CSV table of C-alpha atoms in Angstrom, one decimal:
chain,number,residue,atom,x,y,z
U,1,UNK,CA,-38.8,11.0,17.4
U,2,UNK,CA,-40.5,7.9,15.9
U,3,UNK,CA,-38.1,5.1,14.8
U,4,UNK,CA,-39.6,5.6,11.3
U,5,UNK,CA,-38.0,9.0,11.1
U,6,UNK,CA,-34.5,7.7,11.8
U,7,UNK,CA,-31.8,7.4,9.2
U,8,UNK,CA,-28.5,5.6,8.7
U,9,UNK,CA,-24.9,6.7,8.0
U,10,UNK,CA,-22.2,4.7,6.3
U,11,UNK,CA,-18.8,6.1,7.0
U,12,UNK,CA,-16.3,5.1,4.3
U,13,UNK,CA,-12.6,5.2,4.7
U,14,UNK,CA,-10.2,2.7,3.0
U,15,UNK,CA,-13.1,0.8,1.5
U,16,UNK,CA,-14.1,2.8,-1.6
U,17,UNK,CA,-16.3,0.2,-3.2
U,18,UNK,CA,-19.9,-1.1,-3.4
U,19,UNK,CA,-18.9,-4.8,-3.9
U,20,UNK,CA,-18.2,-6.8,-0.7
U,21,UNK,CA,-18.7,-3.8,1.6
U,22,UNK,CA,-20.2,-5.2,4.8
U,23,UNK,CA,-21.0,-1.8,6.3
U,24,UNK,CA,-22.9,-0.7,3.3
U,25,UNK,CA,-24.7,-4.1,3.0
U,26,UNK,CA,-25.9,-3.8,6.6
U,27,UNK,CA,-27.2,-0.3,6.0
U,28,UNK,CA,-29.0,-1.4,2.9
U,29,UNK,CA,-30.6,-4.3,4.8
U,30,UNK,CA,-31.9,-1.9,7.3
U,31,UNK,CA,-33.6,0.1,4.6
U,32,UNK,CA,-33.6,3.5,6.2
U,33,UNK,CA,-32.7,6.7,4.3
U,34,UNK,CA,-28.9,6.5,4.0
U,35,UNK,CA,-26.1,9.0,4.1
U,36,UNK,CA,-22.8,7.7,2.6
U,37,UNK,CA,-20.0,9.9,3.7
U,38,UNK,CA,-16.2,10.1,3.1
U,39,UNK,CA,-14.3,12.3,5.5
U,40,UNK,CA,-10.8,13.4,4.6
U,41,UNK,CA,-9.4,13.4,8.1
U,42,UNK,CA,-5.9,14.8,8.3
U,43,UNK,CA,-6.5,16.6,11.6
U,44,UNK,CA,-7.2,13.9,14.2
U,45,UNK,CA,-4.2,13.2,16.5
U,46,UNK,CA,-1.6,10.9,15.0
U,47,UNK,CA,-3.3,10.4,11.6
U,48,UNK,CA,-0.7,10.4,8.9
U,49,UNK,CA,-1.6,12.7,5.9
U,50,UNK,CA,-1.6,11.0,2.6
U,51,UNK,CA,1.4,11.4,0.3
U,52,UNK,CA,1.2,13.2,-3.0
U,53,UNK,CA,0.7,10.2,-5.3
U,54,UNK,CA,-2.0,8.7,-2.9
U,55,UNK,CA,-3.8,12.0,-3.0
U,56,UNK,CA,-4.0,11.9,-6.8
U,57,UNK,CA,-5.4,8.4,-6.6
U,58,UNK,CA,-7.9,9.3,-3.9
U,59,UNK,CA,-9.3,12.1,-6.1
U,60,UNK,CA,-10.0,9.7,-8.9
U,61,UNK,CA,-11.2,6.9,-6.7
U,62,UNK,CA,-13.7,9.2,-5.0
U,63,UNK,CA,-15.0,10.5,-8.3
U,64,UNK,CA,-15.5,7.0,-9.5
U,65,UNK,CA,-17.3,6.0,-6.3
U,66,UNK,CA,-19.6,9.0,-6.5
U,67,UNK,CA,-20.7,8.0,-10.0
U,68,UNK,CA,-21.4,4.4,-8.8
U,69,UNK,CA,-23.4,5.6,-5.9
U,70,UNK,CA,-25.5,8.0,-8.0
U,71,UNK,CA,-26.2,5.2,-10.4
U,72,UNK,CA,-27.5,3.1,-7.5
U,73,UNK,CA,-29.8,5.9,-6.2
U,74,UNK,CA,-27.5,7.4,-3.6
U,75,UNK,CA,-24.8,10.1,-3.5
U,76,UNK,CA,-21.4,10.5,-1.9
U,77,UNK,CA,-21.1,13.2,0.8
U,78,UNK,CA,-17.7,14.7,1.2
U,79,UNK,CA,-16.5,16.3,4.3
U,80,UNK,CA,-13.0,17.4,5.4
U,81,UNK,CA,-11.6,17.8,8.9
U,82,UNK,CA,-11.5,15.8,12.2
U,83,UNK,CA,-13.9,12.9,11.9
U,84,UNK,CA,-15.5,12.8,15.3
U,85,UNK,CA,-17.1,16.3,15.4
U,86,UNK,CA,-18.0,16.0,11.7
U,87,UNK,CA,-19.9,12.7,12.4
U,88,UNK,CA,-21.6,14.2,15.4
U,89,UNK,CA,-22.9,17.2,13.4
U,90,UNK,CA,-23.9,14.9,10.5
U,91,UNK,CA,-25.8,12.6,12.8
U,92,UNK,CA,-27.7,15.5,14.3
U,93,UNK,CA,-28.5,17.0,10.9
U,94,UNK,CA,-29.8,13.7,9.5
U,95,UNK,CA,-31.4,12.3,12.7
U,96,UNK,CA,-29.2,9.2,12.4
U,97,UNK,CA,-30.0,6.3,14.6
U,98,UNK,CA,-27.5,3.9,13.0
U,99,UNK,CA,-23.8,4.4,12.1
U,100,UNK,CA,-21.9,1.7,10.1
U,101,UNK,CA,-18.2,1.4,9.1
U,102,UNK,CA,-15.6,-1.1,8.2
U,103,UNK,CA,-12.8,-1.5,10.7
U,104,UNK,CA,-9.3,0.0,10.5
U,105,UNK,CA,-6.2,-1.2,12.3
U,106,UNK,CA,-3.8,1.7,12.8
U,107,UNK,CA,-3.8,3.0,16.4
U,108,UNK,CA,-4.7,6.7,15.5
U,109,UNK,CA,-7.6,5.4,13.4
U,110,UNK,CA,-8.7,2.9,16.0
U,111,UNK,CA,-8.6,5.7,18.6
U,112,UNK,CA,-11.0,7.8,16.5
U,113,UNK,CA,-13.3,4.9,15.9
U,114,UNK,CA,-13.5,4.0,19.6
U,115,UNK,CA,-14.3,7.6,20.5
U,116,UNK,CA,-17.0,7.7,17.9
U,117,UNK,CA,-18.5,4.4,19.0
U,118,UNK,CA,-18.5,5.5,22.7
U,119,UNK,CA,-20.2,8.8,21.8
U,120,UNK,CA,-22.8,7.0,19.7
U,121,UNK,CA,-23.6,4.6,22.5
U,122,UNK,CA,-24.1,7.5,24.9
U,123,UNK,CA,-26.5,9.2,22.6
U,124,UNK,CA,-28.7,6.2,21.6
U,125,UNK,CA,-27.1,5.7,18.2
U,126,UNK,CA,-26.3,2.1,17.2
U,127,UNK,CA,-22.7,2.0,15.9
U,128,UNK,CA,-21.6,-1.2,14.2
U,129,UNK,CA,-18.2,-2.0,12.6
U,130,UNK,CA,-17.3,-4.9,10.3
U,131,UNK,CA,-14.4,-6.9,8.9
U,132,UNK,CA,-13.8,-5.9,5.3
U,133,UNK,CA,-10.2,-5.2,4.5
U,134,UNK,CA,-8.2,-8.0,6.1
U,135,UNK,CA,-8.8,-11.7,5.6
U,136,UNK,CA,-7.7,-12.4,9.2
U,137,UNK,CA,-8.1,-9.7,11.9
U,138,UNK,CA,-5.0,-9.1,14.0
U,139,UNK,CA,-6.4,-10.3,17.4
U,140,UNK,CA,-7.5,-13.6,15.9
U,141,UNK,CA,-4.1,-14.9,14.9
U,142,UNK,CA,-1.8,-15.6,17.8
U,143,UNK,CA,1.1,-17.9,18.7
U,144,UNK,CA,0.7,-20.8,21.1
U,145,UNK,CA,1.9,-18.5,23.8
U,146,UNK,CA,-0.8,-16.0,23.0
U,147,UNK,CA,1.4,-13.3,21.4
U,148,UNK,CA,1.7,-11.9,17.9
U,149,UNK,CA,3.8,-13.6,15.3
U,150,UNK,CA,7.1,-12.1,14.3
U,151,UNK,CA,8.0,-14.5,11.5
U,152,UNK,CA,5.9,-14.7,8.3
U,153,UNK,CA,5.9,-18.4,7.5
U,154,UNK,CA,4.3,-19.7,10.8
U,155,UNK,CA,2.0,-16.7,10.7
U,156,UNK,CA,0.6,-17.5,7.3
U,157,UNK,CA,0.4,-21.2,8.2
U,158,UNK,CA,-1.7,-20.2,11.2
U,159,UNK,CA,-3.9,-18.0,9.1
U,160,UNK,CA,-4.6,-20.8,6.6
U,161,UNK,CA,-5.3,-23.3,9.4
U,162,UNK,CA,-7.7,-20.9,11.2
U,163,UNK,CA,-10.6,-21.6,8.9
U,164,UNK,CA,-12.0,-20.8,5.5
U,165,UNK,CA,-12.2,-17.2,4.3
U,166,UNK,CA,-15.8,-15.9,4.1
U,167,UNK,CA,-17.6,-15.4,0.8
U,168,UNK,CA,-17.7,-11.8,-0.5
U,169,UNK,CA,-20.9,-9.9,-0.5
U,170,UNK,CA,-22.5,-8.8,-3.8
U,171,UNK,CA,-22.8,-5.1,-4.5
U,172,UNK,CA,-26.4,-4.0,-3.7
U,173,UNK,CA,-28.3,-3.2,-7.0
U,174,UNK,CA,-30.1,-0.3,-5.4
U,175,UNK,CA,-29.4,1.9,-2.3
U,176,UNK,CA,-31.8,3.7,0.0
U,177,UNK,CA,-32.1,7.3,-1.0
U,178,UNK,CA,-30.3,10.0,1.0
U,179,UNK,CA,-32.4,11.7,3.7
U,180,UNK,CA,-34.0,15.0,2.8
U,181,UNK,CA,-33.0,18.0,4.9
U,182,UNK,CA,-35.1,21.1,5.5
U,183,UNK,CA,-34.3,22.3,2.0
U,184,UNK,CA,-35.1,18.9,0.5
U,185,UNK,CA,-31.5,18.2,-0.6
U,186,UNK,CA,-29.9,16.8,2.6
U,187,UNK,CA,-26.6,18.0,4.2
U,188,UNK,CA,-24.3,20.0,2.0
U,189,UNK,CA,-20.8,18.5,1.3
U,190,UNK,CA,-17.6,19.7,-0.3
U,191,UNK,CA,-17.0,19.7,-4.0
U,192,UNK,CA,-14.2,17.2,-4.6
U,193,UNK,CA,-12.2,19.8,-6.7
U,194,UNK,CA,-12.0,22.1,-3.6
U,195,UNK,CA,-9.8,19.6,-1.8
U,196,UNK,CA,-7.0,20.2,-4.4
U,197,UNK,CA,-5.7,16.7,-4.3
U,198,UNK,CA,-4.0,17.1,-7.7
U,199,UNK,CA,-0.4,18.1,-7.8
U,200,UNK,CA,0.5,21.5,-9.1
U,201,UNK,CA,3.6,23.6,-9.7
U,202,UNK,CA,4.3,21.4,-11.5
U,203,UNK,CA,1.6,18.9,-12.3
U,204,UNK,CA,3.6,15.6,-12.6
U,205,UNK,CA,0.7,13.3,-12.7
U,206,UNK,CA,0.5,12.7,-16.5
U,207,UNK,CA,2.3,9.4,-16.2
U,208,UNK,CA,0.0,8.2,-13.5
U,209,UNK,CA,-3.1,9.0,-15.6
U,210,UNK,CA,-1.6,6.9,-18.5
U,211,UNK,CA,-0.8,4.0,-16.2
U,212,UNK,CA,-3.8,3.6,-13.9
U,213,UNK,CA,-7.6,3.5,-13.8
U,214,UNK,CA,-8.5,4.2,-10.1
U,215,UNK,CA,-11.8,3.1,-8.9
U,216,UNK,CA,-13.8,-0.1,-8.5
U,217,UNK,CA,-14.2,-0.8,-12.2
U,218,UNK,CA,-10.4,-0.4,-12.7
U,219,UNK,CA,-9.8,-2.8,-9.8
U,220,UNK,CA,-12.2,-5.4,-11.2
U,221,UNK,CA,-10.6,-5.2,-14.7
U,222,UNK,CA,-7.1,-5.4,-13.2
U,223,UNK,CA,-8.0,-8.6,-11.2
U,224,UNK,CA,-9.7,-10.2,-14.2
U,225,UNK,CA,-6.7,-9.4,-16.5
U,226,UNK,CA,-4.3,-10.9,-14.0
U,227,UNK,CA,-6.2,-14.1,-13.4
U,228,UNK,CA,-6.6,-14.6,-17.1
U,229,UNK,CA,-3.1,-13.7,-18.0
U,230,UNK,CA,0.1,-13.7,-15.8
U,231,UNK,CA,-1.3,-15.4,-12.7
U,232,UNK,CA,-0.3,-18.9,-13.7
U,233,UNK,CA,3.3,-17.8,-14.4
U,234,UNK,CA,3.5,-15.6,-11.3
U,235,UNK,CA,6.3,-17.5,-9.6
U,236,UNK,CA,8.7,-16.6,-12.4
U,237,UNK,CA,7.0,-13.5,-13.9
U,238,UNK,CA,6.8,-11.6,-10.6
U,239,UNK,CA,10.6,-11.2,-10.6
U,240,UNK,CA,11.0,-9.9,-14.2
U,241,UNK,CA,10.4,-6.2,-14.2
U,242,UNK,CA,10.4,-5.9,-18.0
U,243,UNK,CA,7.2,-8.0,-18.3
U,244,UNK,CA,3.7,-7.7,-17.0
U,245,UNK,CA,4.2,-10.5,-14.4
U,246,UNK,CA,2.6,-9.0,-11.3
U,247,UNK,CA,-1.1,-8.2,-10.5
U,248,UNK,CA,-0.6,-4.5,-9.9
U,249,UNK,CA,-3.6,-4.8,-7.5
U,250,UNK,CA,-1.7,-3.1,-4.7
U,251,UNK,CA,-3.2,0.4,-5.0
U,252,UNK,CA,-6.7,-0.9,-5.5
U,253,UNK,CA,-6.3,-3.0,-2.3
U,254,UNK,CA,-4.8,0.0,-0.5
U,255,UNK,CA,-7.9,2.2,-1.2
U,256,UNK,CA,-10.3,-0.7,-0.8
U,257,UNK,CA,-11.6,-0.6,-4.4
U,258,UNK,CA,-11.5,-4.4,-4.3
U,259,UNK,CA,-11.6,-6.5,-1.1
U,260,UNK,CA,-9.1,-9.3,-0.3
U,261,UNK,CA,-12.1,-11.6,0.1
U,262,UNK,CA,-13.1,-10.9,-3.5
U,263,UNK,CA,-9.6,-11.6,-4.7
U,264,UNK,CA,-9.5,-14.8,-2.7
U,265,UNK,CA,-12.8,-16.1,-4.0
U,266,UNK,CA,-12.1,-15.2,-7.6
U,267,UNK,CA,-8.9,-17.4,-7.3
U,268,UNK,CA,-10.9,-20.3,-5.8
U,269,UNK,CA,-13.6,-19.8,-8.5
U,270,UNK,CA,-11.1,-20.2,-11.3
U,271,UNK,CA,-9.2,-23.0,-9.7
U,272,UNK,CA,-11.9,-25.0,-7.8
U,273,UNK,CA,-10.0,-28.3,-7.5
U,274,UNK,CA,-6.5,-27.2,-6.8
U,275,UNK,CA,-4.8,-23.8,-6.9
U,276,UNK,CA,-1.7,-23.9,-9.1
U,277,UNK,CA,1.6,-23.4,-7.4
U,278,UNK,CA,2.3,-20.1,-9.0
U,279,UNK,CA,-1.2,-18.8,-8.0
U,280,UNK,CA,-0.4,-20.0,-4.5
U,281,UNK,CA,2.7,-17.8,-4.5
U,282,UNK,CA,0.4,-14.9,-5.3
U,283,UNK,CA,-1.9,-15.8,-2.4
U,284,UNK,CA,1.1,-15.8,-0.1
U,285,UNK,CA,1.8,-12.2,-1.2
U,286,UNK,CA,-1.7,-11.4,0.1
U,287,UNK,CA,-0.6,-13.1,3.2
U,288,UNK,CA,2.4,-10.8,3.4
U,289,UNK,CA,0.1,-7.8,3.2
U,290,UNK,CA,-1.9,-9.3,6.1
U,291,UNK,CA,1.4,-9.9,8.1
U,292,UNK,CA,2.3,-6.2,7.7
U,293,UNK,CA,-1.0,-5.1,9.1
U,294,UNK,CA,-0.7,-7.5,12.0
U,295,UNK,CA,2.7,-6.0,12.7
U,296,UNK,CA,1.3,-2.5,12.6
U,297,UNK,CA,-1.6,-3.4,14.9
U,298,UNK,CA,0.9,-4.4,17.7
U,299,UNK,CA,3.6,-1.8,16.7
U,300,UNK,CA,1.7,1.4,16.0
U,301,UNK,CA,4.9,3.4,15.4
U,302,UNK,CA,6.2,1.0,12.8
U,303,UNK,CA,7.0,4.0,10.4
U,304,UNK,CA,9.2,5.8,12.9
U,305,UNK,CA,10.7,3.3,15.3
U,306,UNK,CA,12.8,0.2,14.8
U,307,UNK,CA,10.9,-3.0,15.3
U,308,UNK,CA,14.1,-4.5,16.7
U,309,UNK,CA,15.2,-2.1,19.4
U,310,UNK,CA,18.9,-3.0,19.1
U,311,UNK,CA,18.8,-1.1,15.8
U,312,UNK,CA,18.4,2.1,17.8
U,313,UNK,CA,22.1,1.9,18.2
U,314,UNK,CA,22.9,1.5,14.5
U,315,UNK,CA,25.1,4.3,13.2
U,316,UNK,CA,23.3,5.5,10.1
U,317,UNK,CA,25.1,8.1,8.0
U,318,UNK,CA,23.1,11.1,6.7
U,319,UNK,CA,23.6,11.2,2.9
U,320,UNK,CA,24.5,14.5,1.3
U,321,UNK,CA,21.8,16.5,-0.4
U,322,UNK,CA,23.2,15.7,-3.8
U,323,UNK,CA,23.5,11.9,-2.9
U,324,UNK,CA,19.9,11.8,-1.7
U,325,UNK,CA,18.6,13.7,-4.8
U,326,UNK,CA,20.6,11.3,-7.1
U,327,UNK,CA,18.8,8.4,-5.5
U,328,UNK,CA,15.4,10.0,-5.6
U,329,UNK,CA,15.7,11.1,-9.2
U,330,UNK,CA,17.3,7.9,-10.6
U,331,UNK,CA,20.8,9.3,-11.1
U,332,UNK,CA,22.9,6.9,-9.0
U,333,UNK,CA,24.8,5.5,-12.0
U,334,UNK,CA,23.4,2.0,-11.4
U,335,UNK,CA,20.8,1.3,-14.1
U,336,UNK,CA,18.6,-1.1,-12.1
U,337,UNK,CA,18.2,1.3,-9.3
U,338,UNK,CA,17.7,4.3,-11.5
U,339,UNK,CA,15.2,2.6,-13.8
U,340,UNK,CA,13.1,1.8,-10.7
U,341,UNK,CA,13.3,5.3,-9.3
U,342,UNK,CA,12.3,6.8,-12.6
U,343,UNK,CA,9.5,4.3,-13.0
U,344,UNK,CA,8.3,5.4,-9.5
U,345,UNK,CA,8.4,9.1,-10.5
U,346,UNK,CA,6.6,8.5,-13.8
U,347,UNK,CA,4.0,6.0,-12.7
U,348,UNK,CA,3.7,6.2,-8.9
U,349,UNK,CA,4.6,2.5,-8.7
U,350,UNK,CA,7.8,0.4,-8.8
U,351,UNK,CA,8.2,-3.3,-9.5
U,352,UNK,CA,8.8,-5.1,-6.2
U,353,UNK,CA,12.1,-6.8,-7.2
U,354,UNK,CA,13.4,-3.3,-8.1
U,355,UNK,CA,12.0,-1.8,-4.9
U,356,UNK,CA,14.2,-4.2,-2.9
U,357,UNK,CA,17.3,-3.3,-4.8
U,358,UNK,CA,16.6,0.4,-4.7
U,359,UNK,CA,15.9,0.3,-0.9
U,360,UNK,CA,19.0,-1.8,-0.3
U,361,UNK,CA,21.1,0.7,-2.2
U,362,UNK,CA,19.9,3.6,0.0
U,363,UNK,CA,20.2,1.9,3.4
U,364,UNK,CA,23.2,-0.2,2.8
U,365,UNK,CA,25.3,1.3,0.0
U,366,UNK,CA,24.6,4.8,1.2
U,367,UNK,CA,23.9,3.9,4.8
U,368,UNK,CA,20.9,6.2,5.0
U,369,UNK,CA,18.4,5.7,7.7
U,370,UNK,CA,15.5,3.5,6.3
U,371,UNK,CA,13.0,6.2,7.5
U,372,UNK,CA,14.4,8.5,4.8
U,373,UNK,CA,13.4,6.0,2.1
U,374,UNK,CA,10.1,5.2,3.7
U,375,UNK,CA,9.1,8.8,3.7
U,376,UNK,CA,10.0,9.2,0.0
U,377,UNK,CA,8.0,6.1,-1.0
U,378,UNK,CA,5.1,7.3,1.2
U,379,UNK,CA,5.0,10.5,-0.9
U,380,UNK,CA,5.5,9.0,-4.3
U,381,UNK,CA,3.8,5.5,-4.3
U,382,UNK,CA,0.2,5.2,-5.2
U,383,UNK,CA,0.0,2.0,-3.2
U,384,UNK,CA,1.8,3.3,0.0
U,385,UNK,CA,-0.1,2.1,3.0
U,386,UNK,CA,0.6,2.6,6.7
U,387,UNK,CA,1.6,-1.1,7.2
U,388,UNK,CA,3.3,-2.4,4.1
U,389,UNK,CA,5.5,0.6,3.4
U,390,UNK,CA,7.3,0.8,6.8
U,391,UNK,CA,7.3,-3.0,7.3
U,392,UNK,CA,9.0,-3.6,3.9
U,393,UNK,CA,11.6,-0.8,4.5
U,394,UNK,CA,12.4,-2.3,7.9
U,395,UNK,CA,12.7,-5.8,6.2
U,396,UNK,CA,15.3,-4.5,3.8
U,397,UNK,CA,17.2,-2.6,6.6
U,398,UNK,CA,17.3,-5.6,8.8
U,399,UNK,CA,15.5,-3.8,11.7
U,400,UNK,CA,12.1,-5.3,11.1
U,401,UNK,CA,10.2,-8.5,11.8
U,402,UNK,CA,11.3,-11.6,9.8
U,403,UNK,CA,13.9,-9.2,8.4
U,404,UNK,CA,16.4,-9.8,5.6
U,405,UNK,CA,19.7,-10.7,7.3
U,406,UNK,CA,21.9,-7.8,7.9
U,407,UNK,CA,24.6,-9.2,5.5
U,408,UNK,CA,22.1,-9.5,2.6
U,409,UNK,CA,23.0,-6.5,0.4
U,410,UNK,CA,21.3,-6.5,-3.0
U,411,UNK,CA,23.9,-5.9,-5.7
U,412,UNK,CA,22.1,-3.8,-8.4
U,413,UNK,CA,24.4,-5.1,-11.2
U,414,UNK,CA,23.9,-8.7,-10.3
U,415,UNK,CA,20.1,-8.1,-9.9
U,416,UNK,CA,20.0,-6.4,-13.2
U,417,UNK,CA,21.8,-9.1,-15.1
U,418,UNK,CA,19.7,-11.8,-13.5
U,419,UNK,CA,16.2,-10.3,-13.8
U,420,UNK,CA,16.5,-8.0,-16.8
U,421,UNK,CA,19.2,-9.8,-18.8
U,422,UNK,CA,18.2,-8.3,-22.2
U,423,UNK,CA,17.9,-4.8,-20.6
U,424,UNK,CA,14.3,-4.3,-21.7
U,425,UNK,CA,13.3,-2.7,-18.4
U,426,UNK,CA,16.4,-0.5,-18.3
U,427,UNK,CA,15.8,0.8,-21.8
U,428,UNK,CA,12.2,1.6,-21.0
U,429,UNK,CA,13.1,4.0,-18.2
U,430,UNK,CA,16.6,5.1,-19.1
U,431,UNK,CA,16.4,6.2,-22.7
U,432,UNK,CA,20.0,7.5,-22.8
U,433,UNK,CA,21.1,3.9,-22.5
U,434,UNK,CA,18.7,2.5,-25.1
U,435,UNK,CA,21.4,2.2,-27.7
U,436,UNK,CA,23.7,-0.1,-25.6
U,437,UNK,CA,23.8,-3.8,-26.2
U,438,UNK,CA,22.6,-6.2,-23.5
U,439,UNK,CA,26.1,-7.0,-22.3
U,440,UNK,CA,27.0,-3.3,-21.8
U,441,UNK,CA,23.7,-1.8,-20.5
U,442,UNK,CA,24.0,-3.2,-16.9
U,443,UNK,CA,27.5,-1.6,-16.4
U,444,UNK,CA,27.4,1.4,-18.8
U,445,UNK,CA,30.6,2.9,-17.3
U,446,UNK,CA,32.5,0.1,-19.0
U,447,UNK,CA,31.0,0.9,-22.4
U,448,UNK,CA,33.6,1.7,-25.0
U,449,UNK,CA,31.7,4.6,-26.5
U,450,UNK,CA,31.0,6.4,-23.2
U,451,UNK,CA,28.1,7.0,-20.9
U,452,UNK,CA,25.8,8.9,-23.4
U,453,UNK,CA,25.0,11.5,-20.7
U,454,UNK,CA,24.3,8.9,-18.0
U,455,UNK,CA,26.0,9.6,-14.7
U,456,UNK,CA,29.0,7.6,-13.4
U,457,UNK,CA,28.3,5.4,-10.3
U,458,UNK,CA,27.6,7.4,-7.2
U,459,UNK,CA,29.5,5.0,-4.9
U,460,UNK,CA,31.8,2.0,-5.3
U,461,UNK,CA,29.8,-1.2,-4.8
U,462,UNK,CA,32.5,-3.3,-3.1
U,463,UNK,CA,33.7,-0.5,-0.9
U,464,UNK,CA,30.2,0.6,0.2
U,465,UNK,CA,29.2,-3.0,0.9
U,466,UNK,CA,32.2,-3.5,3.2
U,467,UNK,CA,31.3,-0.2,5.0
U,468,UNK,CA,27.8,-1.5,5.5
U,469,UNK,CA,29.0,-4.9,6.8
U,470,UNK,CA,31.4,-3.2,9.2
U,471,UNK,CA,28.6,-1.0,10.5
U,472,UNK,CA,26.3,-4.0,11.0
U,473,UNK,CA,29.0,-6.0,12.6
U,474,UNK,CA,29.7,-3.2,15.1
U,475,UNK,CA,26.0,-3.3,16.0
U,476,UNK,CA,26.2,-7.1,16.6
U,477,UNK,CA,29.3,-6.7,18.7
U,478,UNK,CA,27.7,-4.1,20.8
């Protein structure tokens, strides 16, 4: 077959964008007829299926991407199943001589990618992968002894000292057309609706639709709004759940609708001389995301196994069905925890300050295994990714890298009074307490006129704290 008859394939995964997409840019530069494919692979060994909220986001993100590709002269091919055989069939059907993708860092995904690359090389197909979704790839940041970092601050210092971050690539204005098959229309793909990514029985996604705009345009607008608004007060605003003090870019980064390189350069572009201190704090949050992925790269079972093996001996207690449901549904009797859990259920997202308090309540006040909470967040968060979700849960539990000390137990009443003093956040998500004054809303069980239908505290804070400290001390002593 003449080289002029060959085509290219771009295999998209967690990079659902045209802007700063190195794999797509390389294919465009080649100029051959191009197949852009997304494969919903929940069948390859070890691959973790998406949670319910993430599936909702994926549907809308793919729909948005398909529209963008069509406007640029291409189309999005959807396939479902194990990636390796699908790509083999697709390469044969399109006479592909080139296969491009952006790299992934979880072990099951890397295993699939390595098998595809090996097969491609054996069959005369050029397979090239690119750095697109992490500013610093895991194998490039190492301690002086050559191992991975286990503490964030020296890790991030090493990242910043390793060299400047590359410039993002512009979105191509026009894409090569898809190859024509025997029927003139190219390979057939799935209709997105047949994947049934939306929730049903019941459909609980109404709050998500009111809160988010998945897709590349939504990500661009979210970044612009943040940099023009709350970025310069981020150091303070990020801790106040009742205000728009955070970027809310996490789901867009998780699905690759915006690249970290674009975020980084937009910051530099707006502050060319010196990045303000508060914006620097936001950049360090990007660094924490990088740290989590570096942890996952060297600890592939981060979601199921304690990073610190001594925690294998920790005596977790299995909460009762009613206790766990009370936490999941925001009925613990502690408003700060409950507001966060209700925000999560309604919007698929929770403010990070409240996430820490809600997670601490589960693993320390209820002594539930952190994996119980990690699984719930995996299912209900639109920004749940394979690295940050387990790494953050292990941080709270004390079992992870650079973890919160075992004796650090977030008091939800203290957190509430400090970070939501007027009770604005509590009133937004716990309407039955909306009539209480600020002094009473943080501890409604003390209100003179009753709880207004709100539940009494699930556990006693001082008693459950002492129980947790005793369990952690027993682990230390052993």
